XYZ file of C-alpha atoms in Angstrom:
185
model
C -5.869 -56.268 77.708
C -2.100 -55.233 79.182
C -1.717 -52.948 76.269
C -5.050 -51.257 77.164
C -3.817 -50.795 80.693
C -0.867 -49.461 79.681
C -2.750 -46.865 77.109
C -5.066 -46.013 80.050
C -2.353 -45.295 82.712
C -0.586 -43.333 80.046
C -3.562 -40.439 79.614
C -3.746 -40.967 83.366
C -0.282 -39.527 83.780
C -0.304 -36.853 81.235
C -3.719 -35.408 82.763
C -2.508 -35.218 85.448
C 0.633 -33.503 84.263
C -1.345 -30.721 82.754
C -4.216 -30.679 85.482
C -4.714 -27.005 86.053
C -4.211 -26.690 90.082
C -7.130 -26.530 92.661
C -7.506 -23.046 93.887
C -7.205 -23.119 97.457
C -10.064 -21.494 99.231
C -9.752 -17.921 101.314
C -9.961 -20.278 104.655
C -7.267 -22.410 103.287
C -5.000 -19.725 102.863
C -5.863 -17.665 106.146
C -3.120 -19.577 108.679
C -4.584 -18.280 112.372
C -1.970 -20.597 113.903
C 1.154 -19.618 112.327
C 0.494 -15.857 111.017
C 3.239 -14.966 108.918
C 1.656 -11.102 109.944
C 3.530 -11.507 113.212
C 7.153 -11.626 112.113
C 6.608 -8.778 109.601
C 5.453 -6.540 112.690
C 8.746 -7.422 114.194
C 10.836 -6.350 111.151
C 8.591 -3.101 111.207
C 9.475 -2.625 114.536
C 13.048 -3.017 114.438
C 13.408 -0.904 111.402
C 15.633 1.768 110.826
C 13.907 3.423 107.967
C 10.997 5.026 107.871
C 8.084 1.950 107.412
C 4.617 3.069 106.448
C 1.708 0.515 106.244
C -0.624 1.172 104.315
C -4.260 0.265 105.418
C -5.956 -2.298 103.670
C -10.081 -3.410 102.556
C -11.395 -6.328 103.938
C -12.579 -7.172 100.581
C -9.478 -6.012 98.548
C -7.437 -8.491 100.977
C -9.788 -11.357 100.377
C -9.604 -11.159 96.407
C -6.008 -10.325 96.501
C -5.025 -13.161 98.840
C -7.457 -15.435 96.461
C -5.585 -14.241 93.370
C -1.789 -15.114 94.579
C -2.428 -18.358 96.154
C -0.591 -17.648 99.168
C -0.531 -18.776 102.387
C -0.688 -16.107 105.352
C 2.049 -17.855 107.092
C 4.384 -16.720 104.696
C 5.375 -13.137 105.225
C 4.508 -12.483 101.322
C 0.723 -13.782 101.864
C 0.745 -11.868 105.185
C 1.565 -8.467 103.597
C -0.700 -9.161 100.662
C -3.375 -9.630 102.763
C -3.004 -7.615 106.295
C -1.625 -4.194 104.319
C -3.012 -2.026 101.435
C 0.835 -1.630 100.881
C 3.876 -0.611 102.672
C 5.473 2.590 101.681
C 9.301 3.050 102.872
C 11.525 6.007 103.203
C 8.673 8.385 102.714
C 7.294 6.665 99.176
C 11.325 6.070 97.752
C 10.490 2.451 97.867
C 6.479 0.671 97.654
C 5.808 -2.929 98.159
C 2.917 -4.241 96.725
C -0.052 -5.604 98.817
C -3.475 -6.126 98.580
C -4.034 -2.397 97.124
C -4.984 0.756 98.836
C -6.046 4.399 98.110
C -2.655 5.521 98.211
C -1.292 2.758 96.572
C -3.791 1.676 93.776
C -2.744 -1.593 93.144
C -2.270 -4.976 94.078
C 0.476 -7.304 93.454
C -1.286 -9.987 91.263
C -3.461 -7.640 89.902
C -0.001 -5.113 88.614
C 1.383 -8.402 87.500
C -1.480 -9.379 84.598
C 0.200 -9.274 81.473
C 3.424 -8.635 82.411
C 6.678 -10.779 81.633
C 5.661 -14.239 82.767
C 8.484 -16.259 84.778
C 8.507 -13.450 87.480
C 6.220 -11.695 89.857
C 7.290 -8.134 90.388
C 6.430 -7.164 94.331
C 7.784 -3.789 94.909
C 9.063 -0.700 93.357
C 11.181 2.518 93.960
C 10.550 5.949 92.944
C 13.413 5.985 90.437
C 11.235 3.703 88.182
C 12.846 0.458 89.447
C 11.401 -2.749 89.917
C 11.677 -5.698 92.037
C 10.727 -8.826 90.968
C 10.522 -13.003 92.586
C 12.241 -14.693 89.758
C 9.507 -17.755 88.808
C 11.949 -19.126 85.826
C 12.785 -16.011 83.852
C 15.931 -15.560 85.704
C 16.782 -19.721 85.058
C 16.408 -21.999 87.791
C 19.683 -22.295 90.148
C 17.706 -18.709 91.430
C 13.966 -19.545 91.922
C 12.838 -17.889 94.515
C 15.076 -14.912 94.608
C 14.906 -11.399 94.107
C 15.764 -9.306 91.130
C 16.233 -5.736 90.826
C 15.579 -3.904 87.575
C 17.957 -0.758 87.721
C 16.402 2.161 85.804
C 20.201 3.242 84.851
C 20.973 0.065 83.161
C 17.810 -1.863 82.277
C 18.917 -5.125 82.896
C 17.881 -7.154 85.666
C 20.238 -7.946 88.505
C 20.592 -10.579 91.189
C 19.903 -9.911 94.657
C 20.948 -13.246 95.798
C 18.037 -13.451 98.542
C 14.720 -13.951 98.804
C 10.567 -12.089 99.109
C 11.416 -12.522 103.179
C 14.887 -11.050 103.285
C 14.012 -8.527 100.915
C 11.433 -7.103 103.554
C 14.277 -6.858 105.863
C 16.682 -5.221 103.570
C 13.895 -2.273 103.129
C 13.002 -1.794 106.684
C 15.973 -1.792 107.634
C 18.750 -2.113 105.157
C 21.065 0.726 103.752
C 19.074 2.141 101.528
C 21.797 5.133 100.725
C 24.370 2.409 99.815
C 21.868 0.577 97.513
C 20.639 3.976 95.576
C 24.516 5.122 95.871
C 24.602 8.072 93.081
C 20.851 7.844 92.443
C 19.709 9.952 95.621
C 19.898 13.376 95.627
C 20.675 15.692 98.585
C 18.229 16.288 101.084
């Protein structure tokens, strides 16, 4: 009878360790009392470059926000679901959001079938990419941004993360980052 106990909690355990997570509903993920949407608008204000956003769908919000599983009170779930996109320094560099006409895509969506262990969120007009590193990048840097350089096609640390990131592009040096890969004008 203990051995059958035993057995039982066993599968118990490992079910439970490959239990596929409960999707969280669109309510569940809308935060009214702690919108991450607010703080963004600050950084948008405060910028120093040029910050487009890009308007979004109801619906395009509501299935992108369902898709990515995150929480509006996270700047990341608040730009995925309160912008179509954000487009800095006149289209040099586009964070993904929930998808708009002049951005046609979204970020889960541009992520399907792409390298697994990262989630790329924004892009620059040099064919660069930025990326969340999810594992692919090991695990002393989960959570932080990566920047794949079209010069050198590896991927390189940023050593911050999705919410300092937004920062950086409102209001970072953007000439110092691209140093040599701007041209005049």
């Amino acid at each position: 009878m203990r051995l059958t106990a035993v057995v039982t909690l066993l599968i118990l355990k490992a079910s439970l360790l490959y239990a596929q997570p409960k999707m969280r509903s669109l309510t569940e993920l809308i935060n009214t009392q702690e919108p991450g949407w607010e703080l963004v608008q600050v950084w948008i204000k405060a910028a120093k470059n040029n910050v487009q956003v890009l308007p979004r769908t109801a619906a395009k919000a509501d299935s992108a926000l369902l898709a990515a599983q995150v929480t509006t009170r996270s700047p990341m779930g608040a730009v995925i679901y309160e912008t179509g996109g954000i487009i800095v320094a006149g289209g040099w560099l586009r964070i993904l959001g929930s998808g708009s006409r002049f951005l046609n895509r979204d970020m889960m969506g541009w992520n399907k079938g792409k390298q697994q262990g990262l989630l790329l969120v924004a892009d620059d007009v040099l064919g660069g990419f930025f990326a969340i590193n999810g594992g692919a990048f090991g695990q002393a840097s989960l959570g932080k941004m990566y920047y794949l350089a079209p010069d050198g096609l590896e991927w390189e640390p940023l050593e911050f993360g999705y919410s300092d990131f937004l920062v950086f592009c409102f209001s970072g040096n953007l000439d110092k980052f691209y140093d040599g890969l701007q041209w005049k004008g």
